[in-house]
mmCIF file of C-alpha atoms in Angstrom:
data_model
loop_
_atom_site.group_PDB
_atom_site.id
_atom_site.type_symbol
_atom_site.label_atom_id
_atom_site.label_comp_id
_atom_site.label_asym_id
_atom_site.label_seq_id
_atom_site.Cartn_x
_atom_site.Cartn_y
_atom_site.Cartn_z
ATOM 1 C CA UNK X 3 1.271 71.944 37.897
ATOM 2 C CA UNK X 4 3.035 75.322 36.956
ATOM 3 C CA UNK X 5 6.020 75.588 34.366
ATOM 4 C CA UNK X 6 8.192 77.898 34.665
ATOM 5 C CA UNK X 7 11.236 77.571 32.876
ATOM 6 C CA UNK X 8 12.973 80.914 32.595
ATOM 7 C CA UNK X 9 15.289 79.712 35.570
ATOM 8 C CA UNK X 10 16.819 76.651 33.798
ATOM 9 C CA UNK X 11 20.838 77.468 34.493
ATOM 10 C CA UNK X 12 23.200 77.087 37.534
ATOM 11 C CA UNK X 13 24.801 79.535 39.448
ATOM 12 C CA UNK X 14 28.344 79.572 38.805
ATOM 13 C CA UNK X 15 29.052 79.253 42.486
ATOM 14 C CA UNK X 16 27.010 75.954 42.794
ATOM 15 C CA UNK X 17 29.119 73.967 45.487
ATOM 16 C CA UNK X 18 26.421 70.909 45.617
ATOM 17 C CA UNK X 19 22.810 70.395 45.840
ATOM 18 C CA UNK X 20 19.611 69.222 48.038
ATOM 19 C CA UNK X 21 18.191 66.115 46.782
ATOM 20 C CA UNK X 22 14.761 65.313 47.389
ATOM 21 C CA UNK X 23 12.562 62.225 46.462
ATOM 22 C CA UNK X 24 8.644 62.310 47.312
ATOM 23 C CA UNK X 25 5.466 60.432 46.240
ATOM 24 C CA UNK X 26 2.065 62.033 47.074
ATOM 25 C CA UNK X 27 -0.536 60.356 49.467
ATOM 26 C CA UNK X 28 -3.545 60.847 47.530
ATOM 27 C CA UNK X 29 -2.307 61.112 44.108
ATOM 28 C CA UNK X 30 -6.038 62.422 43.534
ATOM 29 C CA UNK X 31 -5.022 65.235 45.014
ATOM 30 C CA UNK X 32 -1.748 66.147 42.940
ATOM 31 C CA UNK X 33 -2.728 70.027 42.720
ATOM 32 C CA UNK X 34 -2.787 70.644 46.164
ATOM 33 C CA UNK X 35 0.841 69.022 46.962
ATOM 34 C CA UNK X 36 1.823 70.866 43.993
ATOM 35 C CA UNK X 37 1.196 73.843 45.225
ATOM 36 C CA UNK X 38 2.174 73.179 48.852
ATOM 37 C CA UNK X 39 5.853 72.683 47.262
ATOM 38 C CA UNK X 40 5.598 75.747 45.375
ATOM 39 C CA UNK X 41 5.249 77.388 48.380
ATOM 40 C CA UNK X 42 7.619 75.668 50.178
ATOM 41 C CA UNK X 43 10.132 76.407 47.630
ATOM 42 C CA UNK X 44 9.884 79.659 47.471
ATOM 43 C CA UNK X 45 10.387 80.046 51.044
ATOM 44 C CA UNK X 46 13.607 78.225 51.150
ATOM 45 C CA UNK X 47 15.209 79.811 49.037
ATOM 46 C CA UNK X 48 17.622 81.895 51.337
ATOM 47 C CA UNK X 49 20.664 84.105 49.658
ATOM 48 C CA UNK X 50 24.190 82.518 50.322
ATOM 49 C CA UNK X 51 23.095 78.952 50.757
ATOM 50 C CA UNK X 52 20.278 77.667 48.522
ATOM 51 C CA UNK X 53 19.712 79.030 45.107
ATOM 52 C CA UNK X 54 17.170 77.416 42.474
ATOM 53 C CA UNK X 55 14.702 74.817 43.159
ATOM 54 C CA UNK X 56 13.704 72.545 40.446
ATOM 55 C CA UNK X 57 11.130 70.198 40.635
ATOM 56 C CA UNK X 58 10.359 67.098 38.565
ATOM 57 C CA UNK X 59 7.963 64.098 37.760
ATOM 58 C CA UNK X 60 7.959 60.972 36.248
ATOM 59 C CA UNK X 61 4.644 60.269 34.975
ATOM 60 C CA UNK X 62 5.474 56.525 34.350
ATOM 61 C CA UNK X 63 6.568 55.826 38.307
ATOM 62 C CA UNK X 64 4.910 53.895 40.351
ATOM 63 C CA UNK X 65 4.479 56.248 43.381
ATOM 64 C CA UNK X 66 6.272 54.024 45.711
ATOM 65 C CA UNK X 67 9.124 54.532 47.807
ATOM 66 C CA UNK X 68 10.814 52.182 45.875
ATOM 67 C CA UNK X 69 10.200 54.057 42.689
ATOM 68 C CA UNK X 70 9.170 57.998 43.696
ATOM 69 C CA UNK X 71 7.433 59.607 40.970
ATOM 70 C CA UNK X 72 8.592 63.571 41.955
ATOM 71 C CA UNK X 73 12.437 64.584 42.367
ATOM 72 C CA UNK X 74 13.092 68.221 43.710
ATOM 73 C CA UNK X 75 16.753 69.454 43.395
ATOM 74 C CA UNK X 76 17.773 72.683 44.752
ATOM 75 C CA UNK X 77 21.254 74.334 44.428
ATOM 76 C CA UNK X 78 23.296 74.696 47.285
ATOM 77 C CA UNK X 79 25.992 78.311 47.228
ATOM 78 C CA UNK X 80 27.378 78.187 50.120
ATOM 79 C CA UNK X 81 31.236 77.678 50.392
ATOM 80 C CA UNK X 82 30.692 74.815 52.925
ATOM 81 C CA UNK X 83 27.942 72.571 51.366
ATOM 82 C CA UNK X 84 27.533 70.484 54.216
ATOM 83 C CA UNK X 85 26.688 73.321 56.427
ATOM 84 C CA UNK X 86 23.931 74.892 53.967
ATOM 85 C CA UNK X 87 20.779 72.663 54.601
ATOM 86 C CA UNK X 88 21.476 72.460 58.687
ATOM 87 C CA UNK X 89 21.593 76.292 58.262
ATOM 88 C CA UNK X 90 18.474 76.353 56.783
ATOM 89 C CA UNK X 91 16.812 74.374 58.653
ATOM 90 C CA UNK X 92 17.504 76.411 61.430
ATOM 91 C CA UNK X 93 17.103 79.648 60.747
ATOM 92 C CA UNK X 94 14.441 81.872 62.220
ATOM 93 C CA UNK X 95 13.494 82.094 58.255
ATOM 94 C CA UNK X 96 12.620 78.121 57.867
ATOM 95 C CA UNK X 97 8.839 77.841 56.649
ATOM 96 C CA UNK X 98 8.341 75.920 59.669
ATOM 97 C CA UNK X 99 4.626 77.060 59.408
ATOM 98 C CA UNK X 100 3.639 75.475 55.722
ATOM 99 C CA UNK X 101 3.857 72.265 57.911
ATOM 100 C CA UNK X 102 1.058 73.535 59.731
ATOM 101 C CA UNK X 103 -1.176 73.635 56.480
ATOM 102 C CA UNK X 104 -2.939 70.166 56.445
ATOM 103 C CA UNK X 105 -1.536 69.554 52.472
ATOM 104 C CA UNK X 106 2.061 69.022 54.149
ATOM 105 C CA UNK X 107 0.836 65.782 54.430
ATOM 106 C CA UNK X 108 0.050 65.247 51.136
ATOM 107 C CA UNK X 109 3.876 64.903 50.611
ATOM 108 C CA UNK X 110 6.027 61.670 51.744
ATOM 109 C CA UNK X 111 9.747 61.938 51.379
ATOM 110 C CA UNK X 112 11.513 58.597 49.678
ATOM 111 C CA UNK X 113 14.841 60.227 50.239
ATOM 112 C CA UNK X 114 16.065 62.906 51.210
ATOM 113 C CA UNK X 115 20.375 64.136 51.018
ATOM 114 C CA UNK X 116 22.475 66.183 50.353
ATOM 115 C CA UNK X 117 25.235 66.253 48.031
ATOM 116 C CA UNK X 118 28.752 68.200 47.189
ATOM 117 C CA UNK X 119 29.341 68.866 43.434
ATOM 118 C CA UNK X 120 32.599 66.605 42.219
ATOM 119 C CA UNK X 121 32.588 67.548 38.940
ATOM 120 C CA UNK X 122 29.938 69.192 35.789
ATOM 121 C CA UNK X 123 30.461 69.262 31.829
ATOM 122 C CA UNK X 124 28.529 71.408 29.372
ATOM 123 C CA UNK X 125 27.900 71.363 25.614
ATOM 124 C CA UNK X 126 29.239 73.712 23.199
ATOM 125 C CA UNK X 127 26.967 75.992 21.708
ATOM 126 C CA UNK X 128 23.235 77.179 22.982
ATOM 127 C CA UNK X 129 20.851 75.284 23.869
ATOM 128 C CA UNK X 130 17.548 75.175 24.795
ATOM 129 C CA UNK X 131 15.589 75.424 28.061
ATOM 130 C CA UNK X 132 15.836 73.078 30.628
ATOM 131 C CA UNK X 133 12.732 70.372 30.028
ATOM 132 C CA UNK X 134 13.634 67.671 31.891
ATOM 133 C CA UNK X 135 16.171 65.502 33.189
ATOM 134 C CA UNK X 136 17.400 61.805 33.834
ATOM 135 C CA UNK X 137 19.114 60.690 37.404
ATOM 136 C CA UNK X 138 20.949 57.785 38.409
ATOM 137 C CA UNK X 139 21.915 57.155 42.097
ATOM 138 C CA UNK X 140 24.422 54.971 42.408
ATOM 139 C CA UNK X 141 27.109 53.410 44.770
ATOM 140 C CA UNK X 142 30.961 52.482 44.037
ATOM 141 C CA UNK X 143 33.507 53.054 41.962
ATOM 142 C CA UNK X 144 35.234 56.411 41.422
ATOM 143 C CA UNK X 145 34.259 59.599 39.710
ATOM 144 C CA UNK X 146 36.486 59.624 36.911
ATOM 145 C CA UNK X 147 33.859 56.672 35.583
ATOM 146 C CA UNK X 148 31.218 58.678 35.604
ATOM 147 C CA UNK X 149 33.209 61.594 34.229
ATOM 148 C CA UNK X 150 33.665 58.874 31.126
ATOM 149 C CA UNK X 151 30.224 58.304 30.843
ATOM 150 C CA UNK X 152 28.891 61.632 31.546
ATOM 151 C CA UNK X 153 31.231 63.040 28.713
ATOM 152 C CA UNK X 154 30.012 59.999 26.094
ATOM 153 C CA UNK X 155 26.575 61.111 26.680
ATOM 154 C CA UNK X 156 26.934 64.714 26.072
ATOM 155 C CA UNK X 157 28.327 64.023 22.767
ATOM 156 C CA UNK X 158 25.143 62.274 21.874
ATOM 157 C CA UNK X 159 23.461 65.976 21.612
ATOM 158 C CA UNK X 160 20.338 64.676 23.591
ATOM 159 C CA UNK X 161 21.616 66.569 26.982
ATOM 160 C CA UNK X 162 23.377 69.259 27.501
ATOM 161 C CA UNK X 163 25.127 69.236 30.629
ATOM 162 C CA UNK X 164 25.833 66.906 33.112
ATOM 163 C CA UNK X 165 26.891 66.780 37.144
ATOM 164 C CA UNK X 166 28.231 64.919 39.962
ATOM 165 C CA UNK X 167 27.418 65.160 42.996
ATOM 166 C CA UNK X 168 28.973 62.958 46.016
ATOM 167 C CA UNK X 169 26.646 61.970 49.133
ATOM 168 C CA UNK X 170 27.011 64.608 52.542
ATOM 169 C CA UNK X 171 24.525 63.181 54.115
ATOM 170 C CA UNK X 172 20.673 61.708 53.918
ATOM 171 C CA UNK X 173 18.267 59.337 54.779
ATOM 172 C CA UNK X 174 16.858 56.821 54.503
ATOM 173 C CA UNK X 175 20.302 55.447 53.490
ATOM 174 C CA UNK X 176 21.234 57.278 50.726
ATOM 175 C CA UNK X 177 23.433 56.063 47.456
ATOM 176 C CA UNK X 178 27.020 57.454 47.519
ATOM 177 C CA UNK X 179 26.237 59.239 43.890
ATOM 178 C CA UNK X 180 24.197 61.263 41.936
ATOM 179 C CA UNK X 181 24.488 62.158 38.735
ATOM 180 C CA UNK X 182 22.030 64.507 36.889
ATOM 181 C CA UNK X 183 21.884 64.939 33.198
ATOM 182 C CA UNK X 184 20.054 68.397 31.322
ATOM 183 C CA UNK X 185 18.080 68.231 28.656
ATOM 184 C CA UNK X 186 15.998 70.547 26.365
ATOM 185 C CA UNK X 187 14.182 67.802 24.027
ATOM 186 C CA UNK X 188 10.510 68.075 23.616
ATOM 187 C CA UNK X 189 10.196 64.354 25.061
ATOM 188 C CA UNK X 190 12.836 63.961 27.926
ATOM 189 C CA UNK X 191 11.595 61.119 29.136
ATOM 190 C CA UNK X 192 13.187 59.310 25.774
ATOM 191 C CA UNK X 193 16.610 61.230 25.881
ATOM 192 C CA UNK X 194 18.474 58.598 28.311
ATOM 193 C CA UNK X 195 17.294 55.672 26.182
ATOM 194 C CA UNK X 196 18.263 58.038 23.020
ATOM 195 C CA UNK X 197 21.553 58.555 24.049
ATOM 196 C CA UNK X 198 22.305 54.867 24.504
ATOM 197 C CA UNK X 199 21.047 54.115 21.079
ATOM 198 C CA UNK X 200 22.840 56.604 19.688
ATOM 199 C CA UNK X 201 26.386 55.501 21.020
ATOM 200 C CA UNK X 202 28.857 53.373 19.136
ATOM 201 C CA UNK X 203 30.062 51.666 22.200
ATOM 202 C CA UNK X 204 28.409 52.099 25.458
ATOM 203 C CA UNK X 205 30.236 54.056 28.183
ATOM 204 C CA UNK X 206 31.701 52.734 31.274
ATOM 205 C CA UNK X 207 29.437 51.305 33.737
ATOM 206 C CA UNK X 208 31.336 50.368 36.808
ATOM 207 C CA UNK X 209 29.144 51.170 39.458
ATOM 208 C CA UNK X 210 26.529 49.742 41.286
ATOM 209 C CA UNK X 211 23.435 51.491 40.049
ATOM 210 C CA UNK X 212 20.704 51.862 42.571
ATOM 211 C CA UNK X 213 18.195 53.727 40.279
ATOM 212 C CA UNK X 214 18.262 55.457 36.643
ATOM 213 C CA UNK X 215 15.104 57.574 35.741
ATOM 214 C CA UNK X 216 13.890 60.140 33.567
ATOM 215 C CA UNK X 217 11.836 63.159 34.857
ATOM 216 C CA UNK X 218 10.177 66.052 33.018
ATOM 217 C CA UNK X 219 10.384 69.048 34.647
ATOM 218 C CA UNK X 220 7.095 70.679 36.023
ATOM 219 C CA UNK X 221 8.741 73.928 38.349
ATOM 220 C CA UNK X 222 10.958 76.196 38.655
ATOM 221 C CA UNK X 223 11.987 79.039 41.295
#
């Protein structure tokens, strides 16, 4: 899969993001969905609503639906993020055709949502590039907890910034929450676990986790 990893901030007008969990259906055949999503990436990319895809893996998943091994994230811009993926969608400009090509089918969506950003915290000082980063999905509870433990993480120096994100919409039902944390380590499939070591006490919990997982990124557009 291609790298590239000159793209690794946010736009300052980032209002939420597109959220997208997929396994492939012939993992034997990785390259090709690969670059099917690289294509369909760049294509969705539209000025005024969706800015920045990222895409991840998780080499250690099991390719299930129950535990997806790729993550794709996009940024949403527009002022209304609830309207920005419908718009898409239906614009004369959707890459409607890509589902044509036969390795469409190559990819099968987990889950799929959108979310509005509730709150991000950065580190002082520079940092790195963007290598990878660990989500957790989650349902309950309020933001300021995750706030709490977002902010006890960061001072851990293993990520760099953190968001939170609150559920628009999605299927197949999708958890309330998501929470991504950015990280430039060489291994950042380690930083989450890291982190935890590294605190003194461990940060508020609260919620009811559905999922917590590291992914390494693998593209960027």
């Amino acid at each position: 899969m291609s790298t590239n990893r000159e793209l690794r901030t946010h736009p300052r007008e980032r209002t939420g993001v597109r959220f997208v969990l997929t396994n492939a259906t012939d993992p034997n055949r990785a390259d090709e969905y690969s670059a099917w999503y690289d294509d369909f990436e760049n294509a969705i990319i539209r000025p005024g609503l969706l800015a920045n895809a990222f895409r991840f893996e998780n080499p250690n998943a099991a390719g299930t639906p129950t535990d997806p091994r790729y993550a794709a994230i996009y940024d949403i811009v527009s002022p209304d993020p609830a309207s920005a993926w419908p718009q898409s969608e239906n614009s004369p400009d959707y890459p409607r055709h890509l589902f044509d090509d036969p390795r469409s089918r190559l990819v099968a969506p987990a889950l799929r949502g959108s979310y509005a950003l509730t709150g991000s915290l950065e580190s002082d000082g520079d940092h790195g590039h963007l290598t990878g980063v660990h989500v957790i999905l989650s349902d309950g509870e309020t933001d300021a907890v995750r706030e709490q433990r977002a902010a006890a993480l960061l001072k851990t120096g293993f990520f760099y910034g953190a968001s939170r994100f609150r559920i628009i919409e999605g299927s197949p039902e999708p958890p309330a929450w998501l929470e991504v944390l950015e990280t430039d380590l060489q291994d950042p499939l380690t930083a989450y676990a890291r982190a935890r070591d590294a605190l003194q006490s461990q940060p508020p919990d609260g919620d009811r986790q559905r999922s917590s997982r590291p992914f390494v990124l693998v593209a960027a557009h």
